[in-house]
mmCIF file of C-alpha atoms and ligand atoms in Angstrom:
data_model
loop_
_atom_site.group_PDB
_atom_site.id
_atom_site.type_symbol
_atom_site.label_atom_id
_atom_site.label_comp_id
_atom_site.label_asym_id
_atom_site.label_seq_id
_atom_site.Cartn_x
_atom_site.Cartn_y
_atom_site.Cartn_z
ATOM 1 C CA UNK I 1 -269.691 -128.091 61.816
ATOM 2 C CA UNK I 2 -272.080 -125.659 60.152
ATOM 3 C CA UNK I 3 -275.274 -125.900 61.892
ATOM 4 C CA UNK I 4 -278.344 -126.421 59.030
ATOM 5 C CA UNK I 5 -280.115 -122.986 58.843
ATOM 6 C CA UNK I 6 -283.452 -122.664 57.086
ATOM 7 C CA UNK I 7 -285.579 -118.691 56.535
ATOM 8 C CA UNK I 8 -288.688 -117.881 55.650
ATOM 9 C CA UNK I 9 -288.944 -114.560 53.794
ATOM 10 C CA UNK I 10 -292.725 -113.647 53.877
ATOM 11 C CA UNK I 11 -291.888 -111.352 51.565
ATOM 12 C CA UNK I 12 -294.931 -108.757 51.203
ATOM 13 C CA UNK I 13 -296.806 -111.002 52.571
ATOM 14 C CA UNK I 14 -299.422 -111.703 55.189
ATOM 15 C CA UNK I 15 -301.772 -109.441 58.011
ATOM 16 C CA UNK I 16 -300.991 -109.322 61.309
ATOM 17 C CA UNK I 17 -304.199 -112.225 61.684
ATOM 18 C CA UNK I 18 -302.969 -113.975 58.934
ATOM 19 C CA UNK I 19 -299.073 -114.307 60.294
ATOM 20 C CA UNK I 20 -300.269 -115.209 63.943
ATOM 21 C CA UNK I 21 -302.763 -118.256 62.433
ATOM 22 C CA UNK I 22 -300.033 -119.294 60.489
ATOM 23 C CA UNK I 23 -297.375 -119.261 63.541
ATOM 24 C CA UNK I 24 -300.004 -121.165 65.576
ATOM 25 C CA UNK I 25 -300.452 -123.856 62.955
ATOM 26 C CA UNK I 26 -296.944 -124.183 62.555
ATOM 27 C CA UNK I 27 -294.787 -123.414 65.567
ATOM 28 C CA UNK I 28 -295.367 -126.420 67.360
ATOM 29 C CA UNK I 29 -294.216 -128.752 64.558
ATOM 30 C CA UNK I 30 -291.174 -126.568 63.974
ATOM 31 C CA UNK I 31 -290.069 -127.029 67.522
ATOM 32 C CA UNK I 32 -290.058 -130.521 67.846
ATOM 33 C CA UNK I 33 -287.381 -130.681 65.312
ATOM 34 C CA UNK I 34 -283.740 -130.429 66.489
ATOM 35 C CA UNK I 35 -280.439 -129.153 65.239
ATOM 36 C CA UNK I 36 -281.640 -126.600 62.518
ATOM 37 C CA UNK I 37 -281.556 -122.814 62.812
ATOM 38 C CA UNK I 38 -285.069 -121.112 61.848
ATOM 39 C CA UNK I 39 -286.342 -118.190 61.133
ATOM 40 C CA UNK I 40 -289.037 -115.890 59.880
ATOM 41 C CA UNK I 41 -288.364 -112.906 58.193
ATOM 42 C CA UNK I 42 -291.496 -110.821 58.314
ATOM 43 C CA UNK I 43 -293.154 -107.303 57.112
ATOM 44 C CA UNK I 44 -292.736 -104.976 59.670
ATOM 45 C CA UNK I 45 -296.183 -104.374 60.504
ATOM 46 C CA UNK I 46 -296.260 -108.079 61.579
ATOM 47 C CA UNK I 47 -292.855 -107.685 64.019
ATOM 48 C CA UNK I 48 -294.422 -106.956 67.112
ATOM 49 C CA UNK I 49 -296.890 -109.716 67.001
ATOM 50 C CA UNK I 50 -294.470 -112.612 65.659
ATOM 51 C CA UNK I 51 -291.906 -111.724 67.916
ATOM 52 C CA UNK I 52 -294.309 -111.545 71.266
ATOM 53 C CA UNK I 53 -295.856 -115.749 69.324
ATOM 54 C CA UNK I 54 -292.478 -116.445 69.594
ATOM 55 C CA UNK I 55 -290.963 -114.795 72.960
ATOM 56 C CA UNK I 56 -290.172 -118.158 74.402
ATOM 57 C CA UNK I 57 -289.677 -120.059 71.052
ATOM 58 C CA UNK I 58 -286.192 -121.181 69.681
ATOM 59 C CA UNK I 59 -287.467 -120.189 66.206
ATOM 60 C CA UNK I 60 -285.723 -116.136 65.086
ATOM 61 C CA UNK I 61 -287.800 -113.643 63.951
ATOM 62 C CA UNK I 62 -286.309 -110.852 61.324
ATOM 63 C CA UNK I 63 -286.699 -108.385 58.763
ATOM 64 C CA UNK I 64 -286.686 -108.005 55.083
ATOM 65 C CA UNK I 65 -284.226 -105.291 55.002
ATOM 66 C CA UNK I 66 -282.245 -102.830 57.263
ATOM 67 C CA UNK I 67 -280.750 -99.778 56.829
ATOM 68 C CA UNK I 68 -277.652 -98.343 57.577
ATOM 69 C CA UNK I 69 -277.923 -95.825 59.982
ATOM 70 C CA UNK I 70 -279.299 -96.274 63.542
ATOM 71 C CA UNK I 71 -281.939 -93.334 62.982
ATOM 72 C CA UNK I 72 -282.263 -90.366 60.827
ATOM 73 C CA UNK I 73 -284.824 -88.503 57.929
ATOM 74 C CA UNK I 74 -284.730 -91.750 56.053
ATOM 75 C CA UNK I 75 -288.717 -92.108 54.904
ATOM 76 C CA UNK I 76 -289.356 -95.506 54.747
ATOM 77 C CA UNK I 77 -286.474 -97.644 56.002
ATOM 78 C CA UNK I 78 -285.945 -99.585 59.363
ATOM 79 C CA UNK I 79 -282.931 -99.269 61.680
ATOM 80 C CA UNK I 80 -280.882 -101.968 62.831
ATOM 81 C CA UNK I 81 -281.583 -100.861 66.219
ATOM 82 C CA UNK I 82 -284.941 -101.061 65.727
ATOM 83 C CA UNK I 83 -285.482 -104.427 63.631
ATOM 84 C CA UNK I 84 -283.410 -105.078 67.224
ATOM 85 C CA UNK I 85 -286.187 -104.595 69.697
ATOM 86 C CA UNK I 86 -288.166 -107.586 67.690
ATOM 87 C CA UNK I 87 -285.477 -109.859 66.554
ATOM 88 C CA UNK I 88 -281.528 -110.723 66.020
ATOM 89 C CA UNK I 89 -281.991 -111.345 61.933
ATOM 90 C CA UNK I 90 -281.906 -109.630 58.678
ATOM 91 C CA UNK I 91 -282.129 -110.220 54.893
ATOM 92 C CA UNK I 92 -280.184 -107.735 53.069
ATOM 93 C CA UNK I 93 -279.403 -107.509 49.466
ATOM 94 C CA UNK I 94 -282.283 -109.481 48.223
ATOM 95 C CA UNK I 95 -282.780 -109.261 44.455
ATOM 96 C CA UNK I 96 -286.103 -107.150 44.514
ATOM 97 C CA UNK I 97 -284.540 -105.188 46.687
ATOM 98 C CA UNK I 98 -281.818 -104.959 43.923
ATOM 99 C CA UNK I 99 -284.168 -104.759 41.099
ATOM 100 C CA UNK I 100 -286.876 -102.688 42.064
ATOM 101 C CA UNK I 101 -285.796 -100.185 44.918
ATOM 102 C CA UNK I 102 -282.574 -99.505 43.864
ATOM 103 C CA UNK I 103 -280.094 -101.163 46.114
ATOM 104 C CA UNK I 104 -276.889 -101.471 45.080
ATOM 105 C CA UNK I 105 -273.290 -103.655 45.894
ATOM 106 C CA UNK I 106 -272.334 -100.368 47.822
ATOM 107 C CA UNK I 107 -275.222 -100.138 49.706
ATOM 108 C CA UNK I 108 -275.580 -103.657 50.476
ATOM 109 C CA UNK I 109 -272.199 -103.356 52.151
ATOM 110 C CA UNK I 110 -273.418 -100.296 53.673
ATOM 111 C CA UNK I 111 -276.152 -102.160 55.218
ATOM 112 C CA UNK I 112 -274.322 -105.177 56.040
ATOM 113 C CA UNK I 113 -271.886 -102.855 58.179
ATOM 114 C CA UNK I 114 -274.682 -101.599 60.105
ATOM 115 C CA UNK I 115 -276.351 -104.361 60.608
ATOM 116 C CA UNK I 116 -273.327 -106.375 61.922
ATOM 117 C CA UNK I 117 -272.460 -103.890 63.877
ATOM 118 C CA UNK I 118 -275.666 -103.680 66.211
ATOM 119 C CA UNK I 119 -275.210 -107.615 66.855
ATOM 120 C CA UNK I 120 -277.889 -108.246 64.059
ATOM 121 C CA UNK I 121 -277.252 -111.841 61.896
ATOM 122 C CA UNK I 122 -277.417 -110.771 58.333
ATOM 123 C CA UNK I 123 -279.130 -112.978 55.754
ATOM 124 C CA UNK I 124 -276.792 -111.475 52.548
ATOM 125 C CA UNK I 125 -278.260 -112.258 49.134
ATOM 126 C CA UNK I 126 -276.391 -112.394 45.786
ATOM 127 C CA UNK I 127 -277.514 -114.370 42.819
ATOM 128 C CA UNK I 128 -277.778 -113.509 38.718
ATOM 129 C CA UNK I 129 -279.917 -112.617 36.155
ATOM 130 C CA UNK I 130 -280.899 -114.886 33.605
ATOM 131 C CA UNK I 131 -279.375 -112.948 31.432
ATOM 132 C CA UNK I 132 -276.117 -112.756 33.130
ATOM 133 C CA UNK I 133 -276.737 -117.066 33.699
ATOM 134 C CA UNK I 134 -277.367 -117.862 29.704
ATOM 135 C CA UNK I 135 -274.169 -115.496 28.792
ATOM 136 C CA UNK I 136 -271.549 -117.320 31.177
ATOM 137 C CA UNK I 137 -271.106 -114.281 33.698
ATOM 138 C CA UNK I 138 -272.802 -116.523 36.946
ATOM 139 C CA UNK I 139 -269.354 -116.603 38.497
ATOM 140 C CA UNK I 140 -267.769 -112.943 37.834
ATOM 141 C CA UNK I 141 -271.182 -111.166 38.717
ATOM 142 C CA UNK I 142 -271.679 -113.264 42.110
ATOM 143 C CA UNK I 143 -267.604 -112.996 42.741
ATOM 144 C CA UNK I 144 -267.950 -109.136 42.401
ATOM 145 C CA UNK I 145 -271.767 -108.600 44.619
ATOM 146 C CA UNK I 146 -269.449 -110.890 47.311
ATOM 147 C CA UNK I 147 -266.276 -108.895 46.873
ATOM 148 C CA UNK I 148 -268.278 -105.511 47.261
ATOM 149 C CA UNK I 149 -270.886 -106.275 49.713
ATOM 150 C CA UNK I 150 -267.807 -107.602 52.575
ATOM 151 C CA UNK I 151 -265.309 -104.964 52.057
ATOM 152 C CA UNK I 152 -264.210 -103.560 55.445
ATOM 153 C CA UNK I 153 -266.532 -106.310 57.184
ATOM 154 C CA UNK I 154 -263.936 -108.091 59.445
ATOM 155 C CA UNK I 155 -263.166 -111.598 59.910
ATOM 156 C CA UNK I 156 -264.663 -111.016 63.286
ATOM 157 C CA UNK I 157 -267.901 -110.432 62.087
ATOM 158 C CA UNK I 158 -268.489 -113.367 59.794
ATOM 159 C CA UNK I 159 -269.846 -115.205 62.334
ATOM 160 C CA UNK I 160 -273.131 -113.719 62.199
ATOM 161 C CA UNK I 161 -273.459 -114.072 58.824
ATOM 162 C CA UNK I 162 -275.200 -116.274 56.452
ATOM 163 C CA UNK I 163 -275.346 -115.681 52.701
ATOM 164 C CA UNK I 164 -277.774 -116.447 50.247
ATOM 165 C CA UNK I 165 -277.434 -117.981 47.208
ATOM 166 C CA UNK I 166 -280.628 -116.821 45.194
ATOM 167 C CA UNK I 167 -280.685 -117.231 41.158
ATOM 168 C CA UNK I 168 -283.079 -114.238 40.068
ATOM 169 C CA UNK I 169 -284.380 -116.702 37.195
ATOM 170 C CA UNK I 170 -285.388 -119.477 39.873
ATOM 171 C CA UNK I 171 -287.134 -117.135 42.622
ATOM 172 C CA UNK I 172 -291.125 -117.123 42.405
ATOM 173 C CA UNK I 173 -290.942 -119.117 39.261
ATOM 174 C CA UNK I 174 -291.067 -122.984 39.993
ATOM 175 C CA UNK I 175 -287.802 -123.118 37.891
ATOM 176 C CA UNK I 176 -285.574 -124.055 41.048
ATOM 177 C CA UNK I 177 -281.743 -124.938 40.147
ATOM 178 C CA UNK I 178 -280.304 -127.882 39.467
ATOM 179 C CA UNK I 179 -278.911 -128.733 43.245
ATOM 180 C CA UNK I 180 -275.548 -129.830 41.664
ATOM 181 C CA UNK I 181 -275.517 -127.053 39.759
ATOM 182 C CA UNK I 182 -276.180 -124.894 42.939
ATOM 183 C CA UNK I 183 -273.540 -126.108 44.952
ATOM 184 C CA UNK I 184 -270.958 -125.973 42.135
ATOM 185 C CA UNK I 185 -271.888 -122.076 42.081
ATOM 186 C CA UNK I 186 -271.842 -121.855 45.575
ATOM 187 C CA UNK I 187 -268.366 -123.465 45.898
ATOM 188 C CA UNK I 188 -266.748 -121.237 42.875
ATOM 189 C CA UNK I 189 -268.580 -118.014 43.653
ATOM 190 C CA UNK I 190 -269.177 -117.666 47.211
ATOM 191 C CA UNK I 191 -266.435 -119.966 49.242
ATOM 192 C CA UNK I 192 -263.914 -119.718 47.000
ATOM 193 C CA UNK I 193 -263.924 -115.426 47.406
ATOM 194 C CA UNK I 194 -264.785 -116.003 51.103
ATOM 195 C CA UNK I 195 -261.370 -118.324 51.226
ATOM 196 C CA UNK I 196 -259.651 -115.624 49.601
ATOM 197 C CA UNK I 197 -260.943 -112.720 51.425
ATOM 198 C CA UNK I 198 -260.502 -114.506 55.153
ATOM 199 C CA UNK I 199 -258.883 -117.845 54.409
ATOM 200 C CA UNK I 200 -260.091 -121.094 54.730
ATOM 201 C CA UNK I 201 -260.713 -121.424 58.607
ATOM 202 C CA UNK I 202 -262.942 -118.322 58.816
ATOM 203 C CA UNK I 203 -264.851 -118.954 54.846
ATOM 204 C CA UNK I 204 -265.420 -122.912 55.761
ATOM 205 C CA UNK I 205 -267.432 -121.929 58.987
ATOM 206 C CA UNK I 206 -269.731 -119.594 57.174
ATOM 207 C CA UNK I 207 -273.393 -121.074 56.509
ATOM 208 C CA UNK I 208 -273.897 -120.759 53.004
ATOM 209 C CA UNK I 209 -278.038 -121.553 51.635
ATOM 210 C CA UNK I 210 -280.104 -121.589 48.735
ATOM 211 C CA UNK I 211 -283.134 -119.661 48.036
ATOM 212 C CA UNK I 212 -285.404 -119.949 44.474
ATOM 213 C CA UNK I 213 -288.564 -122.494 44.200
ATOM 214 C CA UNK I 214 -287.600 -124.139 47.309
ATOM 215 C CA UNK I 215 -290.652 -126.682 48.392
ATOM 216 C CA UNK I 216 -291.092 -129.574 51.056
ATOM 217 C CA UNK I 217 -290.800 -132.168 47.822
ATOM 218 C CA UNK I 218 -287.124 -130.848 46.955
ATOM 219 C CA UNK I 219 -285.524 -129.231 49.337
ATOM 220 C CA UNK I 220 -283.784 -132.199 50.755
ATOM 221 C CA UNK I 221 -281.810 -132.662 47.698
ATOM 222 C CA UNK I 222 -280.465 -129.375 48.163
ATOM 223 C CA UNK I 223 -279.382 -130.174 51.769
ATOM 224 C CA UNK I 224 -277.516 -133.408 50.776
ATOM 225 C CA UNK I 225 -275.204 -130.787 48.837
ATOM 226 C CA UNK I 226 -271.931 -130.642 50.830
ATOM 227 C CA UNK I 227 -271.767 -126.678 50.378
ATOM 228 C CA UNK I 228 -275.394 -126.052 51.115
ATOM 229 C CA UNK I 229 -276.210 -125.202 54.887
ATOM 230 C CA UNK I 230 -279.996 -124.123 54.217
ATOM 231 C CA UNK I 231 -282.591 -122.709 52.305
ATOM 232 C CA UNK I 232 -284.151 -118.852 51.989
ATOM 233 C CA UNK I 233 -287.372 -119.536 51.346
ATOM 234 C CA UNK I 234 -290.580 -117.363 49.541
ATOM 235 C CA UNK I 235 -293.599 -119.076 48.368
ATOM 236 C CA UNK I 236 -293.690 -122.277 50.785
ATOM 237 C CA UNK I 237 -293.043 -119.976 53.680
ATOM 238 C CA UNK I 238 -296.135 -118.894 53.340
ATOM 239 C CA UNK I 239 -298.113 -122.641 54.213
ATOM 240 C CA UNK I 240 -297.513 -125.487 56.641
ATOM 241 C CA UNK I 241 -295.504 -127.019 53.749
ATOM 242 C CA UNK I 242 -292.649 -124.927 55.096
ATOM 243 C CA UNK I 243 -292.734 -127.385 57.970
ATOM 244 C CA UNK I 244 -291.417 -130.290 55.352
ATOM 245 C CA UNK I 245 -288.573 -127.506 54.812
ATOM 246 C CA UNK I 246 -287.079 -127.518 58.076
ATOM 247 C CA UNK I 247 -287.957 -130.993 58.891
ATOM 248 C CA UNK I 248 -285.939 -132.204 55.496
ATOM 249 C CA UNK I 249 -282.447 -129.775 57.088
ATOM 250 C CA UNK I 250 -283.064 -131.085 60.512
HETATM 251 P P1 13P V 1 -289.462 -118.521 46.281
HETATM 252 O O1 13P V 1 -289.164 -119.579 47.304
HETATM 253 O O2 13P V 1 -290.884 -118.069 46.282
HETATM 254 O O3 13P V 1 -288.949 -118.887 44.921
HETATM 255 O O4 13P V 1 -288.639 -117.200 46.723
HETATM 256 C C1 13P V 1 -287.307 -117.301 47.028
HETATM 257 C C2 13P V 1 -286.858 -116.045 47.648
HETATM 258 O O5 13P V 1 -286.795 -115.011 47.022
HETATM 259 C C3 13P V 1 -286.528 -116.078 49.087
HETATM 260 O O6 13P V 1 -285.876 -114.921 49.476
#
């Protein structure tokens, strides 16, 4: 039974004064709700604070990214030993990270290695263009950012991991995906390469969401999808509507 799992990635987003009114308006609501994982995945500069709102909360606090070395001359970046002292969870391989800072399939594994092996749960995105989406190459290009980013990650691991399913084309722009559709690509691009890299016991447990124009008016038809766990979620993150998120997967 894959437990319903539902992030908020505040993106570059939010003040330290801005996060904390936002955690008091909604943390009480979020924790009357039962059986769904949440979390917040925050700027750094808001760690501290969101992590001390939430000491004694059952919601997770995370980052954005993580890199993969524990520390070093790396200008910039956050170790996974540090995103550690604040929180258990991190996104990695989200597409701006792809598209506008250069991260790659190798360095998405990279990071996944590192981040899996300091006990951190890793939020893995993949998801196309809509380039790649109009020109039939959804399933090869998701196949081959799955096949990359978990080479050499053990079956051991893949507990702590959740992946992503983010079309580029549906993120920020109110153009969410058909949930049908979304599962179908879920199913044939992410399970069925998780089956084949770890067989069917180990890929069926794996948590498995969808991220792009999420909002509390249709994210439940997402969660009635047998192959979607949960939702990554931007924009409605951001307000109390994020509350009708995780009240929809709970
Ligand atoms: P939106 O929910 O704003 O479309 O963003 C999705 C996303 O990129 C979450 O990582």
């Amino acid at each position: 039974m894959r437990k319903p799992f539902v992030a908020g990635n505040w993106k570059m987003y939010k003040t330290v004064r801005e996060a904390v009114e936002l955690i008091d308006e909604i943390q009480p609501k979020i924790e009357e709700l039962s059986g769904v994982e949440t979390v917040f995945c925050v700027p750094f500069t808001c760690l501290s604070a969101v992590a001390e709102k939430l000491k004694n909360s059952k919601i997770g606090v995370g980052t954005q990214n993580v890199h993969w070395e524990t520390q070093g001359a790396f200008t910039g970046e956050i170790s996974p030993l540090m995103v550690k002292e604040f929180g258990k969870y991190a996104i990695i391989g989200h597409s701006e990270r792809r598209s506008f800072f250069g991260e790659t399939d190798e360095s998405v594994n990279m990071r996944l290695q590192a981040a899996l092996n300091n006990d951190l749960v890793a939020i893995v995105c993949v998801g196309e263009s809509l380039d790649q989406n109009e020109n039939g190459k959804t399933e090869e290009v998701i196949t081959r950012q799955m096949k990359i980013a978990f080479t050499n990650i053990p079956k051991s691991q893949l507990k702590n991991v959740v992946i992503a399913y983010e079309p580029i084309w549906a993120i920020g722009t109110g153009l969410a995906c058909d949930p049908l559709k979304a599962n179908e690509i879920i199913k044939y691009s992410i399970r069925k390469p998780l089956i084949e890299m770890y067989g069917e016991d180990v890929a069926k447990e794996v948590r498995v969401l969808y991220g792009g124009s999420v909002k509390g008016s249709n994210a439940k038809e997402y969660f009635l999808q047998p192959d979607i766990d949960g939702a990554l979620v931007g924009g409605a993150s951001l307000k109390p509507e994020f509350i009708e998120i995780v009240r929809a997967a709970a």
